[in-house]
PDB file of C-alpha atoms in Angstrom:
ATOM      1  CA  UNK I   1      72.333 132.842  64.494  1.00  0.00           C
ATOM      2  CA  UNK I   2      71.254 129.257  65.379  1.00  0.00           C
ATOM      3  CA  UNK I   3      73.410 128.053  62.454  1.00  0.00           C
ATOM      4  CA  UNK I   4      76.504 129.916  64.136  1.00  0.00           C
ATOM      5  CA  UNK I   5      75.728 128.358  67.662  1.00  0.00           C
ATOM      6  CA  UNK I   6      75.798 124.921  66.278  1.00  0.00           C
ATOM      7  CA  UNK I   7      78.978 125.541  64.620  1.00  0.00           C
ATOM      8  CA  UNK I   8      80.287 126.720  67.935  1.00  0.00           C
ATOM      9  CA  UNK I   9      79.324 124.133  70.016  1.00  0.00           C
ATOM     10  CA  UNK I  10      81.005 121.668  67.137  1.00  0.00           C
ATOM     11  CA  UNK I  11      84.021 123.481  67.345  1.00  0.00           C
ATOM     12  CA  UNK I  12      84.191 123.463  71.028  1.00  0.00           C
ATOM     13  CA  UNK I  13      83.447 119.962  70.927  1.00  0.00           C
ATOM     14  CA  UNK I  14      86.241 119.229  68.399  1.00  0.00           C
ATOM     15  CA  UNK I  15      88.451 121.542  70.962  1.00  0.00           C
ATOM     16  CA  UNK I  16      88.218 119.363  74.200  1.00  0.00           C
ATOM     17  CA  UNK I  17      88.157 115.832  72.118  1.00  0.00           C
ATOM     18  CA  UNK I  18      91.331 116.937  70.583  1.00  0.00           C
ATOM     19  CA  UNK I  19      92.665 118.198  73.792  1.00  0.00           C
ATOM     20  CA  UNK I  20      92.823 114.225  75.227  1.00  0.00           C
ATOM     21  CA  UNK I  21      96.549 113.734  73.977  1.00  0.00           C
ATOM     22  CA  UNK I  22      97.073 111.037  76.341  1.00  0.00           C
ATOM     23  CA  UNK I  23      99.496 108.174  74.623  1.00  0.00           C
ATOM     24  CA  UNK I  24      99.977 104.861  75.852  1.00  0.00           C
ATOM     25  CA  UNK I  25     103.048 105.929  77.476  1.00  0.00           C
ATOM     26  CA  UNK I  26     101.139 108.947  79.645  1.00  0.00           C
ATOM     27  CA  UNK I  27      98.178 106.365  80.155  1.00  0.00           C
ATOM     28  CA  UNK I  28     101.050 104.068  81.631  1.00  0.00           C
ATOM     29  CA  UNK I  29     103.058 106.030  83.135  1.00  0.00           C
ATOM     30  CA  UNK I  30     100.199 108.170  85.185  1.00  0.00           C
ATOM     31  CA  UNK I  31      98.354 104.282  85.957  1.00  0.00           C
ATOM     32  CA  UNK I  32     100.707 101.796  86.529  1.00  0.00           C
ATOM     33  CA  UNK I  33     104.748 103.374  87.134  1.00  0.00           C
ATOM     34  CA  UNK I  34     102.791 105.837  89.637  1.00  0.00           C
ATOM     35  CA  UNK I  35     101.686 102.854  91.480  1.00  0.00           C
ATOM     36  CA  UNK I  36     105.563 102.633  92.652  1.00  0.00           C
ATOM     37  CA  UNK I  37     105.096 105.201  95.061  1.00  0.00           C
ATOM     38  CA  UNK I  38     102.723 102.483  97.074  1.00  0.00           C
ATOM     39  CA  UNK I  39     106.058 100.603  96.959  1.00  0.00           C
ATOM     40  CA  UNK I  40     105.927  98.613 100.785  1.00  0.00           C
ATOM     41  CA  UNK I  41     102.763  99.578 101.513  1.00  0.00           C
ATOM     42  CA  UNK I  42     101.034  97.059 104.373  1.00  0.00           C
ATOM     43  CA  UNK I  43     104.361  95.309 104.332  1.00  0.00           C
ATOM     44  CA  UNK I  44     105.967  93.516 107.263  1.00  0.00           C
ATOM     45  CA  UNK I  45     108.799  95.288 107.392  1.00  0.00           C
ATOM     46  CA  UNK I  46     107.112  98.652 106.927  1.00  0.00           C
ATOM     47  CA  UNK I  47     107.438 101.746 105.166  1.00  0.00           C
ATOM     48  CA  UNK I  48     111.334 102.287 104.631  1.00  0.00           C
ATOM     49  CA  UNK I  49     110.255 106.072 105.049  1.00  0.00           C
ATOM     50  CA  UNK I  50     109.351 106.162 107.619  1.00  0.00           C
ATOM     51  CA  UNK I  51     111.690 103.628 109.185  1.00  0.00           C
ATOM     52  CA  UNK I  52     114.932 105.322 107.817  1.00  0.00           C
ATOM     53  CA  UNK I  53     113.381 108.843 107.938  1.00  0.00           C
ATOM     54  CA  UNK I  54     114.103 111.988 105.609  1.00  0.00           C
ATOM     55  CA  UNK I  55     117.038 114.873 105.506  1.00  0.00           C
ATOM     56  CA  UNK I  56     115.546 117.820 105.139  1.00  0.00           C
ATOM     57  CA  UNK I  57     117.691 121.520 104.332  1.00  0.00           C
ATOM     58  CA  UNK I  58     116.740 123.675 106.950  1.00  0.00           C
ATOM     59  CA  UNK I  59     117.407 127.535 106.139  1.00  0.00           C
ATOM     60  CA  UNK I  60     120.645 127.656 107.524  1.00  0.00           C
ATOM     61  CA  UNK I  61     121.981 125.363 105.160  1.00  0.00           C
ATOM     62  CA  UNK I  62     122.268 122.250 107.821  1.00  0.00           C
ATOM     63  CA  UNK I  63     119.935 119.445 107.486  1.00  0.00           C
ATOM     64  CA  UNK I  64     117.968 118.203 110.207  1.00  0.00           C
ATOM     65  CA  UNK I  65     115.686 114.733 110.244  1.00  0.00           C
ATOM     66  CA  UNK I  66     112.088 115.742 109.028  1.00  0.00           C
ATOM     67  CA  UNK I  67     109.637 114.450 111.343  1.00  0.00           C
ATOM     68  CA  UNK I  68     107.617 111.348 109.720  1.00  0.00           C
ATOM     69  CA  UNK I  69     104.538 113.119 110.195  1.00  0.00           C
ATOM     70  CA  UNK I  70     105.465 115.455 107.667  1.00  0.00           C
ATOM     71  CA  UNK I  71     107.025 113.081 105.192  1.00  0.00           C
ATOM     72  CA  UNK I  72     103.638 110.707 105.468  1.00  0.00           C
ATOM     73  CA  UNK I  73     101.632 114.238 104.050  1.00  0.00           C
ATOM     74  CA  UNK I  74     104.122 114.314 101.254  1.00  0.00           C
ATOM     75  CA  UNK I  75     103.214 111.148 100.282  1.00  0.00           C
ATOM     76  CA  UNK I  76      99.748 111.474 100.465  1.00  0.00           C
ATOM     77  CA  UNK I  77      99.476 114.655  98.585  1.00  0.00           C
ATOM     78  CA  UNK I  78     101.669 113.314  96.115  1.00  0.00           C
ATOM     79  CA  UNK I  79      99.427 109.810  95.853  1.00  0.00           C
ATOM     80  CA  UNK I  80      95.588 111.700  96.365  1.00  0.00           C
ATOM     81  CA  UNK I  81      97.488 114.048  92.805  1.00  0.00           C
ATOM     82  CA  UNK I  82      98.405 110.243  91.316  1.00  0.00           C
ATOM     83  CA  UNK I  83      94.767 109.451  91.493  1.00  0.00           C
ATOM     84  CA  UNK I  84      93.277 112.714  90.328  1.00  0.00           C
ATOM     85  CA  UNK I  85      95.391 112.351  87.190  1.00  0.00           C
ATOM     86  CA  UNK I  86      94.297 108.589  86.497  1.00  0.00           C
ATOM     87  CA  UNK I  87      90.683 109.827  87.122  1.00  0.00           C
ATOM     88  CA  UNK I  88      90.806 112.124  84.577  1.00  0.00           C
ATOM     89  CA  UNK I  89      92.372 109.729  82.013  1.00  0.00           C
ATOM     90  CA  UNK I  90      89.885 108.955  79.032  1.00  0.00           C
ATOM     91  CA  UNK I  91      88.776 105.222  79.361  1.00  0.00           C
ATOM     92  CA  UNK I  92      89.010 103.375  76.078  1.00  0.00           C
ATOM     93  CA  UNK I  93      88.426 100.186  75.610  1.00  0.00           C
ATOM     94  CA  UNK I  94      92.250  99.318  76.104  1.00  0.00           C
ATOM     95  CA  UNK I  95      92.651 101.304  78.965  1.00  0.00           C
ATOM     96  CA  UNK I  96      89.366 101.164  80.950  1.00  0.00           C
ATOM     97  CA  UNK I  97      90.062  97.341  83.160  1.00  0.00           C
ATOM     98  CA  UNK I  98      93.630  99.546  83.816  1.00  0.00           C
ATOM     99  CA  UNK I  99      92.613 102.513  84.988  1.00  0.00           C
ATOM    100  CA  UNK I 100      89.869 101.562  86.794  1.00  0.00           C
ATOM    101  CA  UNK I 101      91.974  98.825  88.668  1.00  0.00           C
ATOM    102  CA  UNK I 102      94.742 102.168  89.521  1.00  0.00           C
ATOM    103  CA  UNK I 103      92.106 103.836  91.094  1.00  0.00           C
ATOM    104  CA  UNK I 104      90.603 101.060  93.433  1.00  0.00           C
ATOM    105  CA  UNK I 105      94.265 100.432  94.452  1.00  0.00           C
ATOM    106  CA  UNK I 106      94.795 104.071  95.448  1.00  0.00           C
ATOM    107  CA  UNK I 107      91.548 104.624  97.051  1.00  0.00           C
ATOM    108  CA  UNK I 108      92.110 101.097  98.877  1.00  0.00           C
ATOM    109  CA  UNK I 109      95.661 102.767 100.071  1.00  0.00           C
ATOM    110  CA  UNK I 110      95.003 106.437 100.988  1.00  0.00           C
ATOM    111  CA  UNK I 111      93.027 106.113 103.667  1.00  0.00           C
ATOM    112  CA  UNK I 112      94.939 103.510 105.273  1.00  0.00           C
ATOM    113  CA  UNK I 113      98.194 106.371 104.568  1.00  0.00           C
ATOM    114  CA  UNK I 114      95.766 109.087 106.378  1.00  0.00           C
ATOM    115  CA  UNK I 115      94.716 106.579 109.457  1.00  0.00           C
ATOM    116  CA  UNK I 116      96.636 103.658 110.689  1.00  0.00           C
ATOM    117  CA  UNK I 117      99.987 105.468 108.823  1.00  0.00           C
ATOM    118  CA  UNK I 118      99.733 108.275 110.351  1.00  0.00           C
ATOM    119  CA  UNK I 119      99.467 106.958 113.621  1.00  0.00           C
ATOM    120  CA  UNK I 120     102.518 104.728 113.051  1.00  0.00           C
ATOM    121  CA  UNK I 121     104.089 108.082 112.154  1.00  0.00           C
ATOM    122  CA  UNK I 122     103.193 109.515 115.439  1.00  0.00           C
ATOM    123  CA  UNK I 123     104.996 106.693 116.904  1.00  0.00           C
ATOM    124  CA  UNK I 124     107.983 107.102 115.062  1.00  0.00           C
ATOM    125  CA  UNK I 125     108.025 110.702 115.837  1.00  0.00           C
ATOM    126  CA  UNK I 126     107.598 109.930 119.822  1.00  0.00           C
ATOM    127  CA  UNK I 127     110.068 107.788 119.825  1.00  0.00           C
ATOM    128  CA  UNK I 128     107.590 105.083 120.954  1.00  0.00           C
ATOM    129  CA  UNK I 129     108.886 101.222 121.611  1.00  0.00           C
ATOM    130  CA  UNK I 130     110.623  98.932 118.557  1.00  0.00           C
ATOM    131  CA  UNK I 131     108.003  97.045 120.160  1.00  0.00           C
ATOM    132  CA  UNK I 132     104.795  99.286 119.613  1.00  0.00           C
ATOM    133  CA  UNK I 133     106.059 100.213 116.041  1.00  0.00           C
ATOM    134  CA  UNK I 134     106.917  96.179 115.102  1.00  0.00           C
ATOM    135  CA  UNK I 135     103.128  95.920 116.417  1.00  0.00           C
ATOM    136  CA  UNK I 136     101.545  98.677 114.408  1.00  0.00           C
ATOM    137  CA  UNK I 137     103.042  97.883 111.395  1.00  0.00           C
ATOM    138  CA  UNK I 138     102.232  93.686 111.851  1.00  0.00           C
ATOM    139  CA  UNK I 139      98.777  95.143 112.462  1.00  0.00           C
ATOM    140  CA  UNK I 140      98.837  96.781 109.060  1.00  0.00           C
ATOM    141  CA  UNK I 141     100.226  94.254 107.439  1.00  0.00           C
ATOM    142  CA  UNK I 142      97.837  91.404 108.540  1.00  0.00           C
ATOM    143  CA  UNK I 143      95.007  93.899 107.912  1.00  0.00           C
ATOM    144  CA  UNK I 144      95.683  95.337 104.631  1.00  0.00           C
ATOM    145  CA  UNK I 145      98.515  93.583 102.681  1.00  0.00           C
ATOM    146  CA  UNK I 146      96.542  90.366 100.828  1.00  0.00           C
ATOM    147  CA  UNK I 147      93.751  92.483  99.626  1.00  0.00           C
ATOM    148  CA  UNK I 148      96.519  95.328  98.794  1.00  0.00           C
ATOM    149  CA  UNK I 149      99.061  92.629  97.417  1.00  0.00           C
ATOM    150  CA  UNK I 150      96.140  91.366  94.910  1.00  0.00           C
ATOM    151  CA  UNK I 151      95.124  94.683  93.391  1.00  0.00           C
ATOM    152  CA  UNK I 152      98.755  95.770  93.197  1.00  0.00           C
ATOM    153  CA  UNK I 153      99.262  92.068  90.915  1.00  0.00           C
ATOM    154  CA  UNK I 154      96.369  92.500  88.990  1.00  0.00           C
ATOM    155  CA  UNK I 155      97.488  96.356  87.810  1.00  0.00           C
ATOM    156  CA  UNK I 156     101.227  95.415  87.121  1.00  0.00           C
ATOM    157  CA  UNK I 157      99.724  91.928  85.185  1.00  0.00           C
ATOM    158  CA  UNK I 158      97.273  94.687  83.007  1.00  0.00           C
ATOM    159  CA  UNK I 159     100.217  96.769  82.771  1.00  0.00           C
ATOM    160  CA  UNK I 160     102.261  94.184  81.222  1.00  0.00           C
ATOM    161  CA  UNK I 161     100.115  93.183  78.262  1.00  0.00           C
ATOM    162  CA  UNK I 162      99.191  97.449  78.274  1.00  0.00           C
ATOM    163  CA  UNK I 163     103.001  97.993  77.724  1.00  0.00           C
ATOM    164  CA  UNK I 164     103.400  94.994  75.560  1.00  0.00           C
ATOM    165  CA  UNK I 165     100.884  96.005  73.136  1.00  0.00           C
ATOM    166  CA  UNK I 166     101.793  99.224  72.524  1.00  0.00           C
ATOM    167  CA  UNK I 167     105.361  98.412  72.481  1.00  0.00           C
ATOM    168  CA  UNK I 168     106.641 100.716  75.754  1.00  0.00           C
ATOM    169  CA  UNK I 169     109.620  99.287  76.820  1.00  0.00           C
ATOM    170  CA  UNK I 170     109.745  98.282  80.743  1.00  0.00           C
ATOM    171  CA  UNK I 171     112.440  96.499  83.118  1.00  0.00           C
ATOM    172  CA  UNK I 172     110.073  94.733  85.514  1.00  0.00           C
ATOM    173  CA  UNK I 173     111.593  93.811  89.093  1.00  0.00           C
ATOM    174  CA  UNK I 174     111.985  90.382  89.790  1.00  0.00           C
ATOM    175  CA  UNK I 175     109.036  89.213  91.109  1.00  0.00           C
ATOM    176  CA  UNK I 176     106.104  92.193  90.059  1.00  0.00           C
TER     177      UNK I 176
END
């Protein structure tokens, strides 16, 4: 009986180490393309979201502007699922400086997304001053964009030699 636990508990072992199928290009993909979706964060022109707003189909079949509020909690879910997946990423010894660097960026973002965002979103949605929003988002920006800016340049420079090594092709922007 002992001898049929043991070979049970290797088997299941064997089952969950085989069931990390991650390549490079998932380990990639899920820590450094994902990281796109920060795309203007803490700039000083703003989100473009939230600036240019979002159709949304309404059930009659007409479309109608979707208030920011509710675009800002699309992003978020879709950015707090981003990070679960990176978190549960294995961390080798080639991916471990990458991953770990995805998740401080997210974490540094969300709650800024959840906070100062969402109050900028409020604005939007209240019509509030080009003044009040130019100063919310200059607030975020002085706040949040160096320390933002650095993480952001340290993923996409791990990313590069990440990709280069294991040979994933990638047409960086000018500039990342």
């Amino acid at each position: 009986m002992k001898k049929n636990i043991q070979l049970l508990m290797l088997f299941v072992s064997l089952f969950f180490t085989a069931c990390n199928t991650a390549t490079p290009n998932d380990y990639f993909g899920q820590a450094v393309l994902n990281s796109n979706m920060l795309n203007g964060f803490a700039d000083e022109r703003g989100l473009p979201e939230l600036e240019y707003g979002t159709a949304k189909l309404q059930k009659d079949g007409t479309t109608a502007t979707m208030p920011r509020k509710e675009i800002l909690e699309e992003k978020i879910k879709f950015l707090q699922e981003a990070l679960k997946k990176i978190k549960g990423l294995e961390q080798t010894t080639d991916t471990k400086e990458m991953i770990l660097t995805s998740i401080e960026l997210y974490e540094y973002a969300i709650p800024v997304y959840k906070t100062e965002y969402a109050q900028l979103a409020k604005a939007y949605d209240e019509n509030a001053s080009k003044e009040t929003i130019q100063s919310e988002t200059q607030v975020i920006h002085e706040k949040y964009y160096k320390h933002y800016n650095e993480l952001y340049e340290k993923l996409i420079s791990i990313g590069k030699v990440y990709a280069e090594k294991n040979s994933i092709k990638v047409n960086w922007n000018v500039g990342a």
